[in-house]
Short mmCIF file of C-alpha atoms (C1' of nucleotides) and ligand atoms in Angstrom, two decimals:
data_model
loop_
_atom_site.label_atom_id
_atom_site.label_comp_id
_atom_site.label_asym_id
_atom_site.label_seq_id
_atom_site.Cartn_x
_atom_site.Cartn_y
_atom_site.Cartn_z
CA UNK A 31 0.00 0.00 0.00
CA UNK A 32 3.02 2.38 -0.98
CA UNK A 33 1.42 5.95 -1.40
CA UNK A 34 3.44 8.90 -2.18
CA UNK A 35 2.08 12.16 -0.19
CA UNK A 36 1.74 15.20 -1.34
CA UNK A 37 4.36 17.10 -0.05
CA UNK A 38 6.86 14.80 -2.27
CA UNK A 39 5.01 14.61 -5.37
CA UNK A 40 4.38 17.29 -7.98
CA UNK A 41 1.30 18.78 -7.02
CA UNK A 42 -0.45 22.75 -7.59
CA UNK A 43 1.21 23.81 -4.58
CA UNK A 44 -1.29 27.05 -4.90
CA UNK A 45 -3.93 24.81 -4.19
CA UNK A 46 -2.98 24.00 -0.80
CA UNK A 47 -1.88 27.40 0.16
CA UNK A 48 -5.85 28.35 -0.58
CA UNK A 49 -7.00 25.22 0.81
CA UNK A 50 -5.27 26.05 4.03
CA UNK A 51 -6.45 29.48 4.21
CA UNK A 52 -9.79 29.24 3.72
CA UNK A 53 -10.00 26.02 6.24
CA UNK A 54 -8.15 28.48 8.86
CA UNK A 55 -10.86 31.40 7.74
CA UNK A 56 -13.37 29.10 8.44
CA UNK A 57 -12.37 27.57 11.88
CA UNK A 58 -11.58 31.04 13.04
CA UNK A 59 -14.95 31.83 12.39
CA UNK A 60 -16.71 28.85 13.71
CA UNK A 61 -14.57 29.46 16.87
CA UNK A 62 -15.19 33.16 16.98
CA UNK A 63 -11.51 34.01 17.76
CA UNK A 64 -9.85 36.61 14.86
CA UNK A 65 -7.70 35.54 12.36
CA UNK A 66 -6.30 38.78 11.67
CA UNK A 67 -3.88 40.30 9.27
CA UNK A 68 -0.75 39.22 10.68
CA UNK A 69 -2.06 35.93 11.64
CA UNK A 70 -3.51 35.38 8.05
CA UNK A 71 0.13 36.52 6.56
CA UNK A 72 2.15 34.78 9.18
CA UNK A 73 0.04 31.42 7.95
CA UNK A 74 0.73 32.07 4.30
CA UNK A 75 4.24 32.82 4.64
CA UNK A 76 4.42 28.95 6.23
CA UNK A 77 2.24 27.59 3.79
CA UNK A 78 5.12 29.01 0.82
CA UNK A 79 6.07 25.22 0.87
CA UNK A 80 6.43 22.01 2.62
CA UNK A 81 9.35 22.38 4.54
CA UNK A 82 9.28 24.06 7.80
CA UNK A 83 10.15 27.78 8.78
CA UNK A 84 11.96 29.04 11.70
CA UNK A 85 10.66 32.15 13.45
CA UNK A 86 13.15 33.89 12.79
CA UNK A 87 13.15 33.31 8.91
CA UNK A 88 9.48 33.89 8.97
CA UNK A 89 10.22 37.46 10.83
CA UNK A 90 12.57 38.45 8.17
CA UNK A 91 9.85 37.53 5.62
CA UNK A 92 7.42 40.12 7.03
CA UNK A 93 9.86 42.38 7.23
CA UNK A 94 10.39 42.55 3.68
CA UNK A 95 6.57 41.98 2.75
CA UNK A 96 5.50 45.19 5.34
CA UNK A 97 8.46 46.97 3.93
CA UNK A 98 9.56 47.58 8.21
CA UNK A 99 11.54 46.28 10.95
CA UNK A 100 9.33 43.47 12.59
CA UNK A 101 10.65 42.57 16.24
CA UNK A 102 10.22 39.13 17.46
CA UNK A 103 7.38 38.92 19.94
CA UNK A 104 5.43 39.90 16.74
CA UNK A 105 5.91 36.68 15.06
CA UNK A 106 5.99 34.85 18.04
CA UNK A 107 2.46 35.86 19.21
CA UNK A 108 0.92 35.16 15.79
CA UNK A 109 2.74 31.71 15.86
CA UNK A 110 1.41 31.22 19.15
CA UNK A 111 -1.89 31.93 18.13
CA UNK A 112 -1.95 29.39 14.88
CA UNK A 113 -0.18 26.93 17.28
CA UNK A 114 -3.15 27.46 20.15
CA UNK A 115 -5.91 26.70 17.13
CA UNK A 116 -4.13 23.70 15.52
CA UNK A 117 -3.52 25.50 12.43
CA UNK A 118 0.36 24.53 12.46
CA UNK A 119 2.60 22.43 14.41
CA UNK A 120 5.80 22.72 15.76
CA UNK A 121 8.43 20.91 14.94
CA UNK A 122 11.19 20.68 17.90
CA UNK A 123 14.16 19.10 16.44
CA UNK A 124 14.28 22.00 14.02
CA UNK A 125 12.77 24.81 16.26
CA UNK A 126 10.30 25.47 12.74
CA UNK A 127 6.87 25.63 12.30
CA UNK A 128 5.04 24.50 9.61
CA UNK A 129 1.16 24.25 7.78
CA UNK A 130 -1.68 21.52 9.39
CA UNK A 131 -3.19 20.67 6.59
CA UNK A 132 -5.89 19.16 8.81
CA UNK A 133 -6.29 21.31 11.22
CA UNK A 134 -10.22 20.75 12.45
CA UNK A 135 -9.93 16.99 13.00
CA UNK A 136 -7.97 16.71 16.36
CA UNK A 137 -5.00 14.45 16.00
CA UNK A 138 -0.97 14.18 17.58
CA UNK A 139 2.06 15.81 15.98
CA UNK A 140 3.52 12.89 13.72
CA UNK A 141 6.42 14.06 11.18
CA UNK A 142 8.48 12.22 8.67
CA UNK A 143 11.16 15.12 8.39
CA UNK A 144 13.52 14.59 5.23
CA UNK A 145 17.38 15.66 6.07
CA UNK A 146 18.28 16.42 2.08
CA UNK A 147 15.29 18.39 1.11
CA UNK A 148 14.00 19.55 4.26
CA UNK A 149 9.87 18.76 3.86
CA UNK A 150 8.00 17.78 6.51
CA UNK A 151 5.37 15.27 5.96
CA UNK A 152 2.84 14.89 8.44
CA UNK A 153 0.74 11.75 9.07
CA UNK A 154 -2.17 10.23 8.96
CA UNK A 155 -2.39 7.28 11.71
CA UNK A 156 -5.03 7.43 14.41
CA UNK A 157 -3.59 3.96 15.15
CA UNK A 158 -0.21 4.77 16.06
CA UNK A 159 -1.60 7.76 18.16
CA UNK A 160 -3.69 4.83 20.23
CA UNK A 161 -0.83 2.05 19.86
CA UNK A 162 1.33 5.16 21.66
CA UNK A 163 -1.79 5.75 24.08
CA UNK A 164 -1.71 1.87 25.40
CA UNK A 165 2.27 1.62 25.53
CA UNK A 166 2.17 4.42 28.18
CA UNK A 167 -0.93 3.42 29.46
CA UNK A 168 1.20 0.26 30.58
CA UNK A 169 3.39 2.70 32.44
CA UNK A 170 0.45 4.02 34.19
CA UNK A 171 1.16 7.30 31.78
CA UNK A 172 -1.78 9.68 31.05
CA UNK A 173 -0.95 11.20 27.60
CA UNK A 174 -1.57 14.46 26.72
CA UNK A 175 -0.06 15.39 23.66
CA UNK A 176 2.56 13.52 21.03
CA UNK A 177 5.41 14.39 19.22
CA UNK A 178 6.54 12.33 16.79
CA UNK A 179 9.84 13.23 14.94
CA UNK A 180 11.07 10.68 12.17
CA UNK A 181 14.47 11.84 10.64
CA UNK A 182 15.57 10.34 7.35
CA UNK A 183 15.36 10.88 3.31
CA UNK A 184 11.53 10.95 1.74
CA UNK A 185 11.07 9.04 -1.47
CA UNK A 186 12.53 11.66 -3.92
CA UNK A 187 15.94 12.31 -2.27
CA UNK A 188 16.47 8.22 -1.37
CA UNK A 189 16.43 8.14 -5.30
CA UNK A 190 18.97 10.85 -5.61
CA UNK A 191 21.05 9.99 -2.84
CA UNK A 192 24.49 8.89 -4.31
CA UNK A 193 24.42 11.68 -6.74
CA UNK A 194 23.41 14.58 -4.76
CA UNK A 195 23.40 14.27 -0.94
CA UNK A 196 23.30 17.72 0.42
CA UNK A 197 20.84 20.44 -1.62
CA UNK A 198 18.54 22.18 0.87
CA UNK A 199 16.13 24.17 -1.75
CA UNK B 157 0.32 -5.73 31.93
CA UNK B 158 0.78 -2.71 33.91
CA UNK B 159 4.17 -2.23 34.96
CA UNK B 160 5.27 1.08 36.90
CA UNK B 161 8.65 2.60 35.31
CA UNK B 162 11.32 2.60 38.13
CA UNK B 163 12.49 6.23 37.05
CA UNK B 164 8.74 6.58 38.67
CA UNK B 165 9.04 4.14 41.82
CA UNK B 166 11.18 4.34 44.64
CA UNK B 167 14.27 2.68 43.99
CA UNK B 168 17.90 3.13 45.01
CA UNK B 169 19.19 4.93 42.74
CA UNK B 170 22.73 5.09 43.57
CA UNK B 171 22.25 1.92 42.22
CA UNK B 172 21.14 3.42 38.64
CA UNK B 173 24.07 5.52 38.70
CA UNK B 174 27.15 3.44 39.56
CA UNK B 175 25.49 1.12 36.79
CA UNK B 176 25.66 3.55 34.25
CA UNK B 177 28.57 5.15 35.24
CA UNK B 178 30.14 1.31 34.83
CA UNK B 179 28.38 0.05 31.82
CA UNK B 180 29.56 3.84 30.38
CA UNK B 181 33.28 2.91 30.95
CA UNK B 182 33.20 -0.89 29.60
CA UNK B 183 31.45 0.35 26.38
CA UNK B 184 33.64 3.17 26.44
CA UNK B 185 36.47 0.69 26.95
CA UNK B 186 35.42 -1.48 24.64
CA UNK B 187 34.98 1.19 21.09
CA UNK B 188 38.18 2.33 22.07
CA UNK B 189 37.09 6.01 22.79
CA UNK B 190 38.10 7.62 25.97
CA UNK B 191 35.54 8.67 28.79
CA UNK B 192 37.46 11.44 30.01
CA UNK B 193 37.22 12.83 33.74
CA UNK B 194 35.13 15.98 32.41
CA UNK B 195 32.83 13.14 30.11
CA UNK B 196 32.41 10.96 33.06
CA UNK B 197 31.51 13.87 35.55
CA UNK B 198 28.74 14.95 32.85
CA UNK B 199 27.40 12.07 32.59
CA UNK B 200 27.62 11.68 36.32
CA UNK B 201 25.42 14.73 36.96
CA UNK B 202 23.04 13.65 34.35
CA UNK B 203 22.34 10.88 36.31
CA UNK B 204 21.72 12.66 39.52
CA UNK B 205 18.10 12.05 38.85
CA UNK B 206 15.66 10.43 35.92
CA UNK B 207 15.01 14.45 35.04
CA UNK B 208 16.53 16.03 31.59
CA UNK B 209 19.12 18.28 32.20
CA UNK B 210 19.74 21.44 30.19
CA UNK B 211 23.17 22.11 29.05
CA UNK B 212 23.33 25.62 31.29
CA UNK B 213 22.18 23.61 33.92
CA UNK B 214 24.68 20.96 33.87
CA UNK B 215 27.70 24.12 33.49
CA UNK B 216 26.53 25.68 36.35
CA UNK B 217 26.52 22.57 38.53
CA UNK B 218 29.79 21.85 37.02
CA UNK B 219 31.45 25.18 37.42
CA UNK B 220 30.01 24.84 41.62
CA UNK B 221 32.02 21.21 41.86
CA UNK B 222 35.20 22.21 39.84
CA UNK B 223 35.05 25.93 41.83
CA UNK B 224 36.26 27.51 38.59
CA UNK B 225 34.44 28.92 35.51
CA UNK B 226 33.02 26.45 32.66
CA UNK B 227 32.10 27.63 29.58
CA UNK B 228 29.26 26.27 27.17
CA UNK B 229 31.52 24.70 24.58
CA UNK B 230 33.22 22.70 26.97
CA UNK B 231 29.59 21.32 28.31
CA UNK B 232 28.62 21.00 24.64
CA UNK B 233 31.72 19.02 23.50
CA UNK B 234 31.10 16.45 26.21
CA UNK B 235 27.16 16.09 25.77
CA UNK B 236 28.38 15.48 22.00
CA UNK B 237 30.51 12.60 22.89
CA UNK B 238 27.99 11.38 25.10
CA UNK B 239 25.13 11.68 22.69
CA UNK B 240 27.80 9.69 20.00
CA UNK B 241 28.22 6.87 22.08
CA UNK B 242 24.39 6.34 22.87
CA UNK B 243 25.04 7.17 26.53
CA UNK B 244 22.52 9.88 26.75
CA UNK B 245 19.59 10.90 24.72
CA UNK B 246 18.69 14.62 23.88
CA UNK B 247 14.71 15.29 24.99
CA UNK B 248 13.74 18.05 22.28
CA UNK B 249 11.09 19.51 23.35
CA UNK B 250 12.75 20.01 26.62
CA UNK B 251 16.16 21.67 24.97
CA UNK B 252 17.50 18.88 27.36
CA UNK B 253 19.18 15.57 28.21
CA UNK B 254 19.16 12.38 29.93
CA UNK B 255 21.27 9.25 30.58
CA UNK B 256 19.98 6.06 28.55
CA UNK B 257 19.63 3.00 30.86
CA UNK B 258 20.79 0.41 27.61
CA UNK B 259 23.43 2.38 25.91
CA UNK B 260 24.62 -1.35 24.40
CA UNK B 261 21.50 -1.97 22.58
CA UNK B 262 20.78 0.10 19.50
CA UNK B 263 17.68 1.52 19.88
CA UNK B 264 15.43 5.12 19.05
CA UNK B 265 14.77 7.27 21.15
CA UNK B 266 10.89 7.19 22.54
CA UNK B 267 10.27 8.82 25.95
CA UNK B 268 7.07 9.44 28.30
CA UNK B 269 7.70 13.18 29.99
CA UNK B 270 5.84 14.18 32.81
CA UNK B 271 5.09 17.78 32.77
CA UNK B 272 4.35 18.07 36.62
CA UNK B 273 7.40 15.93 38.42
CA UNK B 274 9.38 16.62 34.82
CA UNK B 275 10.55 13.11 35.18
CA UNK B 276 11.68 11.25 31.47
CA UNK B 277 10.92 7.54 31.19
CA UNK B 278 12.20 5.95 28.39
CA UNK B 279 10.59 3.30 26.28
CA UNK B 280 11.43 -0.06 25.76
CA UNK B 281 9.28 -0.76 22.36
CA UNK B 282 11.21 -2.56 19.72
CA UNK B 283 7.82 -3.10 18.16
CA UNK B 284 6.94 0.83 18.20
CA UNK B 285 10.01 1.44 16.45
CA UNK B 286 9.17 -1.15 13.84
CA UNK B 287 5.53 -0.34 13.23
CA UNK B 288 7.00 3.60 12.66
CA UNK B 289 9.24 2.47 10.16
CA UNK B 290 6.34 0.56 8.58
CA UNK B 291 4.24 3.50 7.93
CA UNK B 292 7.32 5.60 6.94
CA UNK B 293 8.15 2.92 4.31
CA UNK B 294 4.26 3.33 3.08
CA UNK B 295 5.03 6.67 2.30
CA UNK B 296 8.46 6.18 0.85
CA UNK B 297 10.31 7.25 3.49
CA UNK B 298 13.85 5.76 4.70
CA UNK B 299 14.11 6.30 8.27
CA UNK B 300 16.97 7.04 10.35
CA UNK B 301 16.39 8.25 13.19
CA UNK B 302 12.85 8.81 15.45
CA UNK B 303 11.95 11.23 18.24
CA UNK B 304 9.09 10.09 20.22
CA UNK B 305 8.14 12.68 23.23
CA UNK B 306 4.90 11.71 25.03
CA UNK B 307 3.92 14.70 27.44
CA UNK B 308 1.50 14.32 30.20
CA UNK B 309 1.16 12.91 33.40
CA UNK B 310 3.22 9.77 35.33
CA UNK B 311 1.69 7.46 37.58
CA UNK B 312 2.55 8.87 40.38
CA UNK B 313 1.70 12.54 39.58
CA UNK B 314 -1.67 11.58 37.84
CA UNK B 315 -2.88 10.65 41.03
CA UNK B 316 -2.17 14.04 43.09
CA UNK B 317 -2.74 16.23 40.50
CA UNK B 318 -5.86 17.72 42.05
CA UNK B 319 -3.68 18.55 45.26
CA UNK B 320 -0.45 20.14 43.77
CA UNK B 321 -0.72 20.53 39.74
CA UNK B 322 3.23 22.31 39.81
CA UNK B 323 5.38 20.90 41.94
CA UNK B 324 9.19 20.48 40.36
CA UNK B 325 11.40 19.39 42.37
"C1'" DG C 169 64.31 11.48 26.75
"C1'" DG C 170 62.70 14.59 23.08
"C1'" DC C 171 60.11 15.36 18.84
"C1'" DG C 172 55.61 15.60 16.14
"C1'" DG C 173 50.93 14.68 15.39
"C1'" DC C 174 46.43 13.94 17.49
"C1'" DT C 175 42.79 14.56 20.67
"C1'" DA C 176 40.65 17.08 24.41
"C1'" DT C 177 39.87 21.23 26.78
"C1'" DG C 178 40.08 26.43 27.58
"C1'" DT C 179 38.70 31.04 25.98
"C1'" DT C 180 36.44 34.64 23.56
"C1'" DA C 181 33.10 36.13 20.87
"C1'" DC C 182 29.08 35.53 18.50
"C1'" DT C 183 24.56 33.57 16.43
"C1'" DC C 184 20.06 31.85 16.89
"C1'" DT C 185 15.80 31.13 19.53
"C1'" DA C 186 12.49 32.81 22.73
"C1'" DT C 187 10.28 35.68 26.38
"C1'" DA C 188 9.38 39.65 29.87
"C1'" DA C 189 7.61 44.03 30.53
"C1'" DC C 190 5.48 47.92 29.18
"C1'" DC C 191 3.06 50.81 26.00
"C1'" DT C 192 -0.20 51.83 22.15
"C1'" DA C 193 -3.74 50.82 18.84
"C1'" DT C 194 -7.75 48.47 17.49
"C1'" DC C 195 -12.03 46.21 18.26
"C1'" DA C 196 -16.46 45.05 20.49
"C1'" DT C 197 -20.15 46.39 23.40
"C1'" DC C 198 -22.90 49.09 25.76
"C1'" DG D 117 -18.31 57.95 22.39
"C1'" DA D 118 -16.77 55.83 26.91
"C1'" DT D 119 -15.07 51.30 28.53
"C1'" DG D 120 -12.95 46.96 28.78
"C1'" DA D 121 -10.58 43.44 26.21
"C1'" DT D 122 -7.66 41.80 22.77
"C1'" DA D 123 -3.88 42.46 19.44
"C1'" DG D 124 0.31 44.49 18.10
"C1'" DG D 125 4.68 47.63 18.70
"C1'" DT D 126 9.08 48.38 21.21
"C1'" DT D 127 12.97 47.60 24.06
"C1'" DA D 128 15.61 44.79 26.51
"C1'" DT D 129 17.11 40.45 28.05
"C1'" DA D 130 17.18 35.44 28.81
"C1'" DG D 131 18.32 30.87 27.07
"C1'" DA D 132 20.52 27.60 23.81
"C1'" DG D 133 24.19 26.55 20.75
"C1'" DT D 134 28.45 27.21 17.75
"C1'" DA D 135 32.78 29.26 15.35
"C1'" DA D 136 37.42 30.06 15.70
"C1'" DC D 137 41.59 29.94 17.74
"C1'" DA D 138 44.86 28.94 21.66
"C1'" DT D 139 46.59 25.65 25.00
"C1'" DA D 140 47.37 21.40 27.23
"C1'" DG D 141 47.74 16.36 27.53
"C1'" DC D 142 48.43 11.97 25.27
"C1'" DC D 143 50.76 8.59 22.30
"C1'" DG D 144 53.82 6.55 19.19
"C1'" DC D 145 58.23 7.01 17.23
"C1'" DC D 146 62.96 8.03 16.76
ZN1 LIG E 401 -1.63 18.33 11.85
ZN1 LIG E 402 13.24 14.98 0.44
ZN1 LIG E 403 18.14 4.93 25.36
ZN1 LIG E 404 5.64 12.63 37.51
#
DNA sequence: GGCGGCTATGTTACTCTATAACCTATCATC
DNA sequence: GATGATAGGTTATAGAGTAACATAGCCGCC
């Protein structure tokens, strides 16, 4: 049952940018908190692909968009926000943040997180979520949230391995 | 099957420490690398407790034993040996680390982290490890390397938690 | 024993990531 | 349009990690 996702397979990238956006517009709403400006911009700027963005990058990005300085607490709070409503996760190894492109079911942070390309691919598994649930159950653990971080090369860069190990855009 | 974690019972744990600190120096002994005194007394303070340590942590407590100044490279270049040799793992979400009870075995690096006593226990879940490798390989992914953080609540917390929700030490 | 290369540690300076504290603007509601 | 609440701007600082270079031990060899 091999399936290539998304994020590794020639797709209208535009598509999910405007997926994402309008699924955020509309959870906002339903939850009557405010997706504002910055918030909106902050969550296009990590949509730009499928590889994740540090804050820092993303705060140099508004900077150049708003045409002035942009301090840190500024992205921070935004990122805080979209990270409060699910609309992107974080992922720790790399201190980045990047899209949910599911953000209104409720589900764990699972990542396969390629080391040649740099996407992110996040997954799908209710199963391994529950499978985790029981293992620490068995350690008399209550779970509250999951981070899953799986380092390694996604299906296009395993291909392209011996020629070209180390391009990062 | 439940089975409480001894980083979460009493236990002697003197007794977890000189065995680490031992089975440190055979493997150590037996690659050919050496543990140094300034390697050894890291991973000696890492030990102290089943609690991540952060790397400013672990400087200050070393600069207090060696009554002289210790700078962050010097803490960082033996965590990197450490983390090399298996003999600690790195908790991510924590910016932290901890000593690994099987350094011998090969194995990834899965851990249950209780956000009230801040206690890491680490898994023991061959099976986990495969069944994430199986759903990476659906997707085309090669895995390396996993990070598995479980937040919440350890037996022994989950029970008081409606007395004292923050306690940390 | 003394030389030369290698590994480990010391030292200084810096980058990157994140937050505290305080102030101002905007929005919603009455 | 006053009032309270939320969002964003600003400054400063905390926390985590690394680059670059100097020094000190260690080891094998002559
Ligand atoms: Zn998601
Ligand atoms: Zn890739
Ligand atoms: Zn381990
Ligand atoms: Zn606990």
């Amino acid at each position: 049952m091999e399936h290539t996702p998304i994020a590794c397979s020639h797709h209208d990238h535009n598509h999910c940018i405007s997926d994402a956006l309008e699924a955020a517009r509309q959870l906002c709403l339903g939850r009557g908190v405010r997706l504002t400006d910055l918030r909106l911009q902050v969550l296009e700027l990590i949509w730009q692909n499928h590889k994740p963005l540090g804050a820092y990058t993303l705060m140099e990005m508004l900077a150049k968009a708003n045409t002035r300085r942009v301090a840190p607490p500024t992205v921070y709070r935004a990122l805080d926000f979209l990270l409060e409503q699910g609309l992107i996760h974080r992922i720790n190894v790399l201190n980045a943040f990047i899209g949910c492109p599911s953000p209104t079911t409720k589900h764990q942070s699972h990542f396969l997180i390629c080391r040649a390309c740099g996407i992110a691919i996040e997954l799908n598994q209710p199963e391994l979520s529950q499978q985790i649930i029981g293992v620490a159950r068995d350690a008399g653990f209550a779970v509250e949230t999951q981070s899953l971080e799986v380092s390694g090369l996604c299906a296009n860069c395993a291909g392209n391995t011996e020629h070209s190990e180390h391009r990062h855009e």
